[in-house]
mmCIF file of C-alpha atoms in Angstrom:
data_model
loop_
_atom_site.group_PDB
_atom_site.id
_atom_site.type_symbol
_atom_site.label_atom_id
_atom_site.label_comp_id
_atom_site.label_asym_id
_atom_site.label_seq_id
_atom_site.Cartn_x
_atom_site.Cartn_y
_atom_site.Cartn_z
ATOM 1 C CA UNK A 135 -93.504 46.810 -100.722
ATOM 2 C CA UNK A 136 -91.849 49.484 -102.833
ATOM 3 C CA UNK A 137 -90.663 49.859 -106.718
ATOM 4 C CA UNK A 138 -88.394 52.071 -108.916
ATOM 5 C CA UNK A 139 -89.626 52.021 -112.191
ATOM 6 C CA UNK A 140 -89.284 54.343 -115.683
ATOM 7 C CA UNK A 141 -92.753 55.242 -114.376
ATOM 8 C CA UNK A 142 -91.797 56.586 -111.304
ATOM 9 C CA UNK A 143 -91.604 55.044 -107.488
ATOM 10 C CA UNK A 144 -95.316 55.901 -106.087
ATOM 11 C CA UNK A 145 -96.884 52.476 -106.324
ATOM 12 C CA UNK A 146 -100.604 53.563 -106.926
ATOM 13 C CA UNK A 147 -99.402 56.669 -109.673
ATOM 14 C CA UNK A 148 -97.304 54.063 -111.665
ATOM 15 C CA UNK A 149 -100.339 51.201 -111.578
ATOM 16 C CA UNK A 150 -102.496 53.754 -112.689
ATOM 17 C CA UNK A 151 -100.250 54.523 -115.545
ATOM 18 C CA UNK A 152 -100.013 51.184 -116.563
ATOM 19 C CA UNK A 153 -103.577 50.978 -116.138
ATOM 20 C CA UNK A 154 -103.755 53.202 -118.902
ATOM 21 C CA UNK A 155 -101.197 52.296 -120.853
ATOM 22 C CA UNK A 156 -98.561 53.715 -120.662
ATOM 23 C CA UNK A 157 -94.684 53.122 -121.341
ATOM 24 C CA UNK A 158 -92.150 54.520 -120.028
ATOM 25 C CA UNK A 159 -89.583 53.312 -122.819
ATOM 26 C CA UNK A 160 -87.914 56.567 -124.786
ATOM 27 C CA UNK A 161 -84.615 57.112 -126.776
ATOM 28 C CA UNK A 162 -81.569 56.938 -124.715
ATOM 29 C CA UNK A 163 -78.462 58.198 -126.199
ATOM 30 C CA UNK A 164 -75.438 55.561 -126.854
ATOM 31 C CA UNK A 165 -72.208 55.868 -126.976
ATOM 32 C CA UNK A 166 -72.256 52.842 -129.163
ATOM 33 C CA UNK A 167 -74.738 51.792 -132.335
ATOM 34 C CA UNK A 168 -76.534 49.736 -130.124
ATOM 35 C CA UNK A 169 -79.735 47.469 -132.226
ATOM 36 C CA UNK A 170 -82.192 49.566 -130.330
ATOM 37 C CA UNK A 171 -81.976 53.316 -129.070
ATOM 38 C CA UNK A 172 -84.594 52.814 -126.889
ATOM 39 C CA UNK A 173 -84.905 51.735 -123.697
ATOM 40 C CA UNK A 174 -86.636 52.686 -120.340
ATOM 41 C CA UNK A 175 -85.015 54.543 -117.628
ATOM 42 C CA UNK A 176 -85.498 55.709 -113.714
ATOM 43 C CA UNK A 177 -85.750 59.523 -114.842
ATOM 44 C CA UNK A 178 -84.416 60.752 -111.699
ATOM 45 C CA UNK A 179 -80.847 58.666 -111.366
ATOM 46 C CA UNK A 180 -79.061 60.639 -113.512
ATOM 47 C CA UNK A 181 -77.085 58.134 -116.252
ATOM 48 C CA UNK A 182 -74.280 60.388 -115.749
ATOM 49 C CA UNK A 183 -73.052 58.594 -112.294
ATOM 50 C CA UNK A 184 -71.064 55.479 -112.168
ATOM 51 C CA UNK A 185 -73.009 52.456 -113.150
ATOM 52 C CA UNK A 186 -71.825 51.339 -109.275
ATOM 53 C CA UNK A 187 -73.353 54.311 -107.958
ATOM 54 C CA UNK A 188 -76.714 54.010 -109.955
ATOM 55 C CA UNK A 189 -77.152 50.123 -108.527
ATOM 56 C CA UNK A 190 -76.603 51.741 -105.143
ATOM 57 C CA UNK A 191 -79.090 54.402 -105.194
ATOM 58 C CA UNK A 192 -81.582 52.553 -106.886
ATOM 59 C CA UNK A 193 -81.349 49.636 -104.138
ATOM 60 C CA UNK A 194 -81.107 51.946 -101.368
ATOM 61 C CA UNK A 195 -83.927 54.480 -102.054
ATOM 62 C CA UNK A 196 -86.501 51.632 -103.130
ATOM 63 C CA UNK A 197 -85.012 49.335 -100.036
ATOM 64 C CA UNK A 198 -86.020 52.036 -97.628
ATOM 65 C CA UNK A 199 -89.446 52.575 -98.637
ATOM 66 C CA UNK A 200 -90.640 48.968 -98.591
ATOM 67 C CA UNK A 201 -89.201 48.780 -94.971
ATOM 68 C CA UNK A 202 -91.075 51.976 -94.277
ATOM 69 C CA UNK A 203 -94.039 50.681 -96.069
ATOM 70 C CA UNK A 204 -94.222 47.413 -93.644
ATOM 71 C CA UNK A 205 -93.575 49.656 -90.756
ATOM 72 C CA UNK A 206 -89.828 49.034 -89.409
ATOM 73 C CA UNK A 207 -85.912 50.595 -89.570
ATOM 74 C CA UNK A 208 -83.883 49.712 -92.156
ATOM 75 C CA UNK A 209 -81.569 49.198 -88.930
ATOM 76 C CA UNK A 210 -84.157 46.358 -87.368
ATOM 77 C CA UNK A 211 -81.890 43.578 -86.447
ATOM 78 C CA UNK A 212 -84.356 40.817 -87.350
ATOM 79 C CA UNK A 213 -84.226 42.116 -91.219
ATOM 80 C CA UNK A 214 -82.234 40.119 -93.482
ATOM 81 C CA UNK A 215 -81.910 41.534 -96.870
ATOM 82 C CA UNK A 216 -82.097 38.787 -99.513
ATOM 83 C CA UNK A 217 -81.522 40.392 -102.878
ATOM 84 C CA UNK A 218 -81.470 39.768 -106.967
ATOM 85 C CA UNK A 219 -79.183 40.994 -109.712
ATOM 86 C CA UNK A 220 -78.506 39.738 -112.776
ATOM 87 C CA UNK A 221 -75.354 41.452 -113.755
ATOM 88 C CA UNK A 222 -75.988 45.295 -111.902
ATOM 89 C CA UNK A 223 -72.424 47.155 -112.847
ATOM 90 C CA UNK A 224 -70.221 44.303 -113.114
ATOM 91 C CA UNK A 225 -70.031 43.944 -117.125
ATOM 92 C CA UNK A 226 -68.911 47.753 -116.830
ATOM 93 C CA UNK A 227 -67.163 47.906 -113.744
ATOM 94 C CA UNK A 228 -65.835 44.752 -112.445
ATOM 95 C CA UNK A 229 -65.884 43.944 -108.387
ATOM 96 C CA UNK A 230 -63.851 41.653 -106.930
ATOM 97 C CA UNK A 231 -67.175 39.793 -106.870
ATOM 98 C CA UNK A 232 -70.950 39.900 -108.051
ATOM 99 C CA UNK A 233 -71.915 40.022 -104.434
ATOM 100 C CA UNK A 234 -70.239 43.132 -103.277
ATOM 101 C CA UNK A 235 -72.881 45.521 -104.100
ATOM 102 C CA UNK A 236 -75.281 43.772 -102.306
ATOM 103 C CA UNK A 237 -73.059 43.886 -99.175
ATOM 104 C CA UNK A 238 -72.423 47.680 -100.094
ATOM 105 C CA UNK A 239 -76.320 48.102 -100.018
ATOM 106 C CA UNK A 240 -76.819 46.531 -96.652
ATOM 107 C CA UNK A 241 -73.808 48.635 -94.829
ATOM 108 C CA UNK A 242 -74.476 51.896 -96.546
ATOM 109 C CA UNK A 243 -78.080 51.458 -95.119
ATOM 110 C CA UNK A 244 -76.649 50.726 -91.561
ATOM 111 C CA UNK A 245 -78.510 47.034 -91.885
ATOM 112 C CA UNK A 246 -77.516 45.001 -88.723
ATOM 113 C CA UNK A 247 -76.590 41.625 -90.569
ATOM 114 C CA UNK A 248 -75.256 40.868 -93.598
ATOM 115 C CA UNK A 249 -77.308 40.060 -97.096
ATOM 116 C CA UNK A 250 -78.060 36.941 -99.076
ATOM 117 C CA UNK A 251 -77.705 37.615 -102.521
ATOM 118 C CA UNK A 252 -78.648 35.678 -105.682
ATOM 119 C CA UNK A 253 -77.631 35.754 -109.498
ATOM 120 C CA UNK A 254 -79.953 33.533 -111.610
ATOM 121 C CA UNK A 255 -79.723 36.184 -114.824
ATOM 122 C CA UNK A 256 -83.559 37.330 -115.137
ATOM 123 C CA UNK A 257 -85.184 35.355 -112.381
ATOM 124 C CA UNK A 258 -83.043 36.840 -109.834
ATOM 125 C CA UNK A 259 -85.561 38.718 -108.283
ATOM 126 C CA UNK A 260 -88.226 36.332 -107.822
ATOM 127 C CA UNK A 261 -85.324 33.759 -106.791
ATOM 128 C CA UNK A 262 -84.755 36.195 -104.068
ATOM 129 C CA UNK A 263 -88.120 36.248 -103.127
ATOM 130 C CA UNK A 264 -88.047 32.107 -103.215
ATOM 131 C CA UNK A 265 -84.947 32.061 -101.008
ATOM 132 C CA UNK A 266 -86.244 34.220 -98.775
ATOM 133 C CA UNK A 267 -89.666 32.493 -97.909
ATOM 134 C CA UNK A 268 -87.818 29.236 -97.900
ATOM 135 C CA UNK A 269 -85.895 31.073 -94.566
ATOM 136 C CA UNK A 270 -88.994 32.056 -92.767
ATOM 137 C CA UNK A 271 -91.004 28.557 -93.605
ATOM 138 C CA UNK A 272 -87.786 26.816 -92.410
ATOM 139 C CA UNK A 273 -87.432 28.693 -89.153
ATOM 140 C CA UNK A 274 -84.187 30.717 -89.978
ATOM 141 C CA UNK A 275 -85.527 33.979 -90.649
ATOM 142 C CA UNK A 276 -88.149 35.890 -88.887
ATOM 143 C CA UNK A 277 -88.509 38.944 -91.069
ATOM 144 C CA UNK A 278 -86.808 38.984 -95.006
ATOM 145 C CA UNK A 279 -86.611 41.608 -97.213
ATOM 146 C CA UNK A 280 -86.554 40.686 -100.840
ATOM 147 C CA UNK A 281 -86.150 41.889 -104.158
ATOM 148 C CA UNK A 282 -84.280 43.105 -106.963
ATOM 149 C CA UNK A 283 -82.097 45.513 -108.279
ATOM 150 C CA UNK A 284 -80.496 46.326 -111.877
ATOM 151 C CA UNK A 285 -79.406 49.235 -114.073
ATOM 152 C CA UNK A 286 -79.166 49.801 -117.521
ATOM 153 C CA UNK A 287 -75.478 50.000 -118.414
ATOM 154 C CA UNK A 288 -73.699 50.241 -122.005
ATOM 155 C CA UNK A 289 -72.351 46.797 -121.865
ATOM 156 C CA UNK A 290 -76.154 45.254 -121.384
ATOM 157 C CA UNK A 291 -77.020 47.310 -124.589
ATOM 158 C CA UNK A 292 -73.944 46.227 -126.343
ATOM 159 C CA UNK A 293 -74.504 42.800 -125.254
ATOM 160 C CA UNK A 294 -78.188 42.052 -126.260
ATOM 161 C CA UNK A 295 -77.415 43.788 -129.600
ATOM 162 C CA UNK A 296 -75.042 41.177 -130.321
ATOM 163 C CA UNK A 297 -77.308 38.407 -128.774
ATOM 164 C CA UNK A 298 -79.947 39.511 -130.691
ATOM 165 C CA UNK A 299 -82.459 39.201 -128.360
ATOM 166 C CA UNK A 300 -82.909 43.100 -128.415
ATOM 167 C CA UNK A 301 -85.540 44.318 -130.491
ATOM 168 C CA UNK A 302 -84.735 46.614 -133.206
ATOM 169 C CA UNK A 303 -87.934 47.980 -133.342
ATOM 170 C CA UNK A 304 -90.644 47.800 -129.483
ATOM 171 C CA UNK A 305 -91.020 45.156 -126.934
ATOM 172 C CA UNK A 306 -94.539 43.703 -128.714
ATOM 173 C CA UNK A 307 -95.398 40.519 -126.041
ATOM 174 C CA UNK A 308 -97.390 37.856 -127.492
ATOM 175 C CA UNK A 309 -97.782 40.357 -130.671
ATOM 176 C CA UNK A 310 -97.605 38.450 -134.077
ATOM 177 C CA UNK A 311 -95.162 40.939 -135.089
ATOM 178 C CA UNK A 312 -92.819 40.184 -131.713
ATOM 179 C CA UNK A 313 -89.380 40.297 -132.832
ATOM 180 C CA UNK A 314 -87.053 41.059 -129.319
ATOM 181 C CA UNK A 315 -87.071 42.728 -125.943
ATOM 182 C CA UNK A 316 -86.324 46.632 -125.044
ATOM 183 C CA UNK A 317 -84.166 46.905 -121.867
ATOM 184 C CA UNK A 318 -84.996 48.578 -118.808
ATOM 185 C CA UNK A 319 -84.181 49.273 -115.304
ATOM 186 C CA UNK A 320 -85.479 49.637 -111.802
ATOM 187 C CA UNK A 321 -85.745 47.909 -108.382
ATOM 188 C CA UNK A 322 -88.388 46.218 -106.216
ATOM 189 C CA UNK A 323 -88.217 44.946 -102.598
ATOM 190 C CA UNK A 324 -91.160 43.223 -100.722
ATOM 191 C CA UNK A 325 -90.672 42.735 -96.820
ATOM 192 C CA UNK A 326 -91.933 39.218 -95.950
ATOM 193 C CA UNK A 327 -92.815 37.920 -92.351
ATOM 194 C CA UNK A 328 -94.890 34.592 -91.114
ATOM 195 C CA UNK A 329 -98.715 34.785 -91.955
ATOM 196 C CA UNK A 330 -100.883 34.699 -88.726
ATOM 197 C CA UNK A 331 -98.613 36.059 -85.864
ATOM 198 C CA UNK A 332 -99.599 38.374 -83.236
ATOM 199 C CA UNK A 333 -96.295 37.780 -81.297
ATOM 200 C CA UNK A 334 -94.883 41.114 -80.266
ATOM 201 C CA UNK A 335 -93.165 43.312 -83.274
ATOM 202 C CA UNK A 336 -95.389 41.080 -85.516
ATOM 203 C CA UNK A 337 -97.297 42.686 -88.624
ATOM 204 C CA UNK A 338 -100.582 42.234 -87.073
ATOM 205 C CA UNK A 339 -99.148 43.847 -83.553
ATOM 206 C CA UNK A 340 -97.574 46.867 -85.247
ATOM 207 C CA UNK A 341 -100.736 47.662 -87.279
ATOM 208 C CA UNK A 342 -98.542 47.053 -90.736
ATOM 209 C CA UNK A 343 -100.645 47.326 -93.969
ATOM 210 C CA UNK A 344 -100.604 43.719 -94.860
ATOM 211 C CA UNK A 345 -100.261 43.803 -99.224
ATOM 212 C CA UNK A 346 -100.677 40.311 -99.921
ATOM 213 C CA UNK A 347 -99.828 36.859 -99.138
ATOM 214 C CA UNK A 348 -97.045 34.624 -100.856
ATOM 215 C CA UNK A 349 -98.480 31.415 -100.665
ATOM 216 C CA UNK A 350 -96.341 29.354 -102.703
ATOM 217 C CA UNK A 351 -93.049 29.389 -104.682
ATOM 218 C CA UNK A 352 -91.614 26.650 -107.684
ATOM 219 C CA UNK A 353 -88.640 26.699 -109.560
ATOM 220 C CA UNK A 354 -87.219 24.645 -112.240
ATOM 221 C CA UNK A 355 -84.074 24.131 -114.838
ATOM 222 C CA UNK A 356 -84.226 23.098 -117.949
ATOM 223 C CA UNK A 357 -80.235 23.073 -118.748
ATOM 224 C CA UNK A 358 -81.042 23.323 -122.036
ATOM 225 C CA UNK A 359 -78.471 25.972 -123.033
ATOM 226 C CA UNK A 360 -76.618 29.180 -121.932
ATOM 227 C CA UNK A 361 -79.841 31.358 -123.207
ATOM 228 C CA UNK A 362 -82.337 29.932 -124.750
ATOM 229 C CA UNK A 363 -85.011 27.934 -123.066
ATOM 230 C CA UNK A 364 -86.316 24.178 -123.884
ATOM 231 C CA UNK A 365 -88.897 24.882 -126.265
ATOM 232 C CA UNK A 366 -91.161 22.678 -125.391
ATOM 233 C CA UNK A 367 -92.167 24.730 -122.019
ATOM 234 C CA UNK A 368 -92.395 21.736 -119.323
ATOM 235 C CA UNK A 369 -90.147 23.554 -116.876
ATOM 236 C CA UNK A 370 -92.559 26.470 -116.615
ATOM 237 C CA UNK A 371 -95.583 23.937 -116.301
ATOM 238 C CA UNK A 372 -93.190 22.341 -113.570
ATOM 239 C CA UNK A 373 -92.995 25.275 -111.877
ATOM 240 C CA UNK A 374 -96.226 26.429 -111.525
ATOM 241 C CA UNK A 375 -97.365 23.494 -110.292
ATOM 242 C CA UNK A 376 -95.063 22.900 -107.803
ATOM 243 C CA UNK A 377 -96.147 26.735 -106.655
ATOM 244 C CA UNK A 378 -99.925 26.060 -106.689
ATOM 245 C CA UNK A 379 -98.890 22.433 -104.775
ATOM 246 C CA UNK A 380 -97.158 24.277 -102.175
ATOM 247 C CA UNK A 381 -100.038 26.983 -102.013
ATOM 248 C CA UNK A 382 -102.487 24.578 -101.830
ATOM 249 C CA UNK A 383 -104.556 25.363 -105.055
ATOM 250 C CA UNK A 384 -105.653 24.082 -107.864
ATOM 251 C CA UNK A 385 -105.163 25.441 -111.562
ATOM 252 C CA UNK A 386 -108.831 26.274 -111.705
ATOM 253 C CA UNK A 387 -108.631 28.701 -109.047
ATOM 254 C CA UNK A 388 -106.072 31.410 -111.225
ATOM 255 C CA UNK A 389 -107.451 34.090 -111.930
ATOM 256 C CA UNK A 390 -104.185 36.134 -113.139
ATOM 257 C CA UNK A 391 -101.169 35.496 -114.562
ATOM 258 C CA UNK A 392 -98.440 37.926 -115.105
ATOM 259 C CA UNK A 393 -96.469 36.425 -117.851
ATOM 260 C CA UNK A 394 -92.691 36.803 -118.612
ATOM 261 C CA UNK A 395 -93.567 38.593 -121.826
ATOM 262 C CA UNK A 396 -90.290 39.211 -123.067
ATOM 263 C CA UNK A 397 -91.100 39.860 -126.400
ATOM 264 C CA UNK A 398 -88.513 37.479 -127.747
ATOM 265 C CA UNK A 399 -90.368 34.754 -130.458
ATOM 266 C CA UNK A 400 -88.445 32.364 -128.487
ATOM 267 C CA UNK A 401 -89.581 32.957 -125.362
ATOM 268 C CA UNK A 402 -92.981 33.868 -125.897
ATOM 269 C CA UNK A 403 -93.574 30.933 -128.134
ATOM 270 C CA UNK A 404 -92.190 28.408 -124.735
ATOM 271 C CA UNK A 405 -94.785 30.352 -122.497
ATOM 272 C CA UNK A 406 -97.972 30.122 -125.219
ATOM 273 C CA UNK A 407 -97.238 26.268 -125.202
ATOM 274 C CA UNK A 408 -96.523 26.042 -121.462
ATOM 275 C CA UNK A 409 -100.482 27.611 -120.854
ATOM 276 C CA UNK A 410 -101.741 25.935 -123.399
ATOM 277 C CA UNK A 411 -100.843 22.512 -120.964
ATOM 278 C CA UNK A 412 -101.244 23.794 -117.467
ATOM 279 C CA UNK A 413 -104.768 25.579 -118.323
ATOM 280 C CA UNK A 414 -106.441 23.098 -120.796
ATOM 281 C CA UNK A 415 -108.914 21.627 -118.542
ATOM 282 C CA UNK A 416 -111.190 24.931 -119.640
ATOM 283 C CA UNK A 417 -109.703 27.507 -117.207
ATOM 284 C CA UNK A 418 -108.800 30.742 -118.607
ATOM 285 C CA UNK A 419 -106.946 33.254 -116.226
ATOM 286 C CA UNK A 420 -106.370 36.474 -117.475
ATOM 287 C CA UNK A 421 -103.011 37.050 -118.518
ATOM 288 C CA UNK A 422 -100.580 40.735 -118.372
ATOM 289 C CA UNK A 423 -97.155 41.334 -119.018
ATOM 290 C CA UNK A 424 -95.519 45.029 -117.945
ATOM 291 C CA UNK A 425 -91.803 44.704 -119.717
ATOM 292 C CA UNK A 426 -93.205 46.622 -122.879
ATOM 293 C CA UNK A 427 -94.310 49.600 -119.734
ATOM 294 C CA UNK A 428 -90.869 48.911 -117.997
ATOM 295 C CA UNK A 429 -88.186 47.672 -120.482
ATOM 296 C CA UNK A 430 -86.803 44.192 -119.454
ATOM 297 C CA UNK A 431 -84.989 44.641 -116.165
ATOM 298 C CA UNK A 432 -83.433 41.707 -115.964
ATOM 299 C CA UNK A 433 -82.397 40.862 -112.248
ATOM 300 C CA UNK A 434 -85.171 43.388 -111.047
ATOM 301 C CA UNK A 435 -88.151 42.361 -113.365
ATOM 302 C CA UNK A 436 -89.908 38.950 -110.884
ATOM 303 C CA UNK A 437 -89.513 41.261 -108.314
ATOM 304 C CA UNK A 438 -91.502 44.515 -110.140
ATOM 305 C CA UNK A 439 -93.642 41.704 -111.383
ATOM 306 C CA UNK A 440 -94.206 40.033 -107.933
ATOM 307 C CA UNK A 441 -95.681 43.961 -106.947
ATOM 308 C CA UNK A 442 -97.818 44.178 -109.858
ATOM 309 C CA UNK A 443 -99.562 41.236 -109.510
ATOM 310 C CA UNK A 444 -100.277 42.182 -105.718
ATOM 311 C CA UNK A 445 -101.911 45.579 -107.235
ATOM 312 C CA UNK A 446 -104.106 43.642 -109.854
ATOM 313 C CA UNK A 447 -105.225 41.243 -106.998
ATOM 314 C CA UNK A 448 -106.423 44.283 -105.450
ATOM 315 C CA UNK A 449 -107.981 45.774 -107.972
ATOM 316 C CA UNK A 450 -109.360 42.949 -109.725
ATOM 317 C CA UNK A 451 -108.097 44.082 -113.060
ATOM 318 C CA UNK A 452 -105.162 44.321 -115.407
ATOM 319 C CA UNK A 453 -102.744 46.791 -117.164
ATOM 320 C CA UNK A 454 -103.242 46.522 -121.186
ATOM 321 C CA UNK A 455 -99.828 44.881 -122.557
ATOM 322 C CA UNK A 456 -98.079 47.715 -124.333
ATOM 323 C CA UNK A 457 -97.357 47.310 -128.423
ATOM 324 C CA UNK A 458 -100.108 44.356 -128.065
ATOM 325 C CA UNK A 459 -102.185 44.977 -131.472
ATOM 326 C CA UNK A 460 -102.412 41.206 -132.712
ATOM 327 C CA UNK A 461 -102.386 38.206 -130.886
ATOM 328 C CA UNK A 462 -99.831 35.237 -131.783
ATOM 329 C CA UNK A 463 -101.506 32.504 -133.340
ATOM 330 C CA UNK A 464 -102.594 29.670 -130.682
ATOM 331 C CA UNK A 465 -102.511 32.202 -127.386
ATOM 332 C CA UNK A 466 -104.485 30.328 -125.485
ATOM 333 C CA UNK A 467 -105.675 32.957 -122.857
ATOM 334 C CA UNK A 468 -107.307 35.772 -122.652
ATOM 335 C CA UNK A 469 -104.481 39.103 -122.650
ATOM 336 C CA UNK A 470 -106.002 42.589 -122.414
ATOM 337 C CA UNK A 471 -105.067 44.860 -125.584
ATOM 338 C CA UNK A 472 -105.550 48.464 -125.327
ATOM 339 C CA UNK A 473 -107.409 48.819 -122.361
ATOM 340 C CA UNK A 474 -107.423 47.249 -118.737
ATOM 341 C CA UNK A 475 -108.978 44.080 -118.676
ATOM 342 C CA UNK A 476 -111.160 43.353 -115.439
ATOM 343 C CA UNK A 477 -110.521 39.360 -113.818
ATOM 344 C CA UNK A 478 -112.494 37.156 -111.129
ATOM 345 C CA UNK A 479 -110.320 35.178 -108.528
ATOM 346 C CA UNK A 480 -107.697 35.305 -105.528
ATOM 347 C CA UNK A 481 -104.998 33.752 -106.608
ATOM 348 C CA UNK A 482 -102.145 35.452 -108.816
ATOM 349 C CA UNK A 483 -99.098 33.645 -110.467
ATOM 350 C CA UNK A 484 -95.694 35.268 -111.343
ATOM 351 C CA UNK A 485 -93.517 33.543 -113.779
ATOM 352 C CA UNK A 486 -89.998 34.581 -114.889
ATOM 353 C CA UNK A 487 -87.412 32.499 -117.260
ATOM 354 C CA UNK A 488 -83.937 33.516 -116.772
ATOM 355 C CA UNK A 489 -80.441 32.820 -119.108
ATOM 356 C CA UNK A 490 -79.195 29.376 -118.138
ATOM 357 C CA UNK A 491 -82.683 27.718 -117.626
ATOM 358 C CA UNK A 492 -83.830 29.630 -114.878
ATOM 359 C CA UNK A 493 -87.678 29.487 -114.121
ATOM 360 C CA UNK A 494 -89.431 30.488 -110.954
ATOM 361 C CA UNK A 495 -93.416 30.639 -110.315
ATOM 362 C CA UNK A 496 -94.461 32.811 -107.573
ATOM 363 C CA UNK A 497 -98.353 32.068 -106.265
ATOM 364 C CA UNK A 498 -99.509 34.826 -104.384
ATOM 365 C CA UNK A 499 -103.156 36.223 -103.095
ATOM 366 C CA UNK A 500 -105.145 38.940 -101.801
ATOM 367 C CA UNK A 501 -106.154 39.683 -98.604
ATOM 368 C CA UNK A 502 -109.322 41.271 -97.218
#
């Protein structure tokens, strides 16, 4: 696995950052009054290129190093590429069609076979990673690369200022004082292959550093409206337990949950009274959010947040959430504040809502 972040791209120097709280959110001139001038940015893609050029780059450079991570060619004709946006360029600069960049990513890398790609607004990237297990489980796919990709353009600024969903002020998840999300950008990709094999060009016969296990995926629609979510937070507790169903666990056996967090008192009001249902038999998983570290990525953030969880199931603790000073009344879990917070358990959920009713659960684990 691999990530771009506002943090940097070396997976154990950004954890530890986050670890100790840090953010890599910072003023970012505009063009436009904009409700926020803040936001967090890859520091080395200069925002001077084309907002077509910046997907591309980002994609390609974090795309490579999860292949090499896992041991392979970009050029491997068993890879399919199975990839997230929510927008990337196209409010800027208009393709014929959201899926062209995608297809630009897999031929500029010299990929043997063409992508998969998926738009589900902010669950894109964990939808990615969905889709893509679905292929292996099923039979069609031997090896998948998944993940997600998005940039931080003018119109996404423009736009959430006039949704309102941008903060004027920090990204504060679960924070009394919440009041909107900060944007962000950045990429993940995870490289996913059948648990178990020894078959030639296998994991286990190459010697590949084996990161984790994705032992479950659940998704779920609410069609409630073009952006917000149903309030009352079923389709998240549908989703998770369709994950843990599929995984095989119980709800007693979380240990950590990385949250949505978006910041918005909308959002984070659906996911307090979604926990407070799934986990009210007593267990308490400990719960982190990394959009106030990253900015809200959109299309990239289920896959940065499917690699973060993998780190704190190897670790056995959790980032502190940045801005977090006061809890919202009726939390119902315990979230680390100003410090990392350590956690018990091998199991992991990832949970993303996404524009349009999107929500995806990812239920992943640690291996030894």
């Amino acid at each position: 696995m691999a990530w771009s972040t506002a943090l940097g791209s070396d997976l154990d120097e950004v954890w530890r950052a986050l670890l100790s709280g840090a953010t890599g959110v910072t003023p970012v001139p505009s063009a436009h009054p904009v409700r926020n001038g803040r936001a967090a940015v890859v520091a080395d893609l200069p925002m001077d290129l084309d907002p077509v050029q910046r997907q591309y780059e980002l994609g390609a450079r974090t795309l490579r190093a999860a292949v090499a991570d896992a041991g392979l060619d970009v050029t491997d004709p068993r890879l399919r590429l199975v990839v997230g946006t929510s927008y990337g360029s196209h409010l800027d600069v208009p393709p014929d069609g959201l899926d062209r960049w995608g297809e630009a990513l897999a031929t500029g890398l010299g990929m043997a076979r063409r992508p998969l790609m998926v738009s589900t607004a902010c669950s894109a990237g964990s939808d990615a990673i969905l889709v893509g297990a679905a292929l292996i489980a099923e039979g069609e796919e031997e090896i998948c690369v998944v993940g997600g990709v998005d940039v931080l353009t003018q119109a996404k600024r423009l736009g959430h200022s006039a949704l309102g969903t941008m903060s004027p002020t920090a990204l504060r998840a679960f924070d009394e004082s919440h009041d909107g999300m900060v944007l962000g950008e950045g990429a993940a990709f995870l490289v996913l292959e059948r648990d178990g094999s020894a078959q030639q060009g296998s994991a286990q016969e190459r010697g590949a550093r084996v990161r984790g296990r994705l032992s479950g995926t659940g998704s779920a629609n609410d069609a409630a409206g073009p952006t917000a979510p149903d309030p009352s937070g079923d389709t998240v507790v549908q989703a998770v337990r369709t994950a843990l169903a599929a995984a095989g666990r119980s709800i007693g056996e979380v240990g950590v949950l990385n949250a949505h967090g978006s910041g918005t008192p909308v959002n984070d009001d659906v996911e307090c009274r979604a926990f407070g249902s799934l986990f009210a038999g007593g267990a308490a998983p400990v719960v982190f959010a990394t959009k106030g570290a990253f900015g809200h990525t959109l299309g990239a953030t289920g896959a940065l947040e499917a690699v973060a969880v993998l780190l704190a199931l190897r670790d056995k603790q959790v980032p502190p959430v940045p801005g977090l000073e006061t809890v919202m009344p009726g939390f119902p879990l315990p979230l680390p504040s100003g410090a990392a917070l350590p956690f018990a358990g091998e199991v992991g959920l990832s949970v993303t809502l996404g524009f349009g009713g999107f929500t995806t659960c990812l239920a992943l684990e640690a291996v030894a």
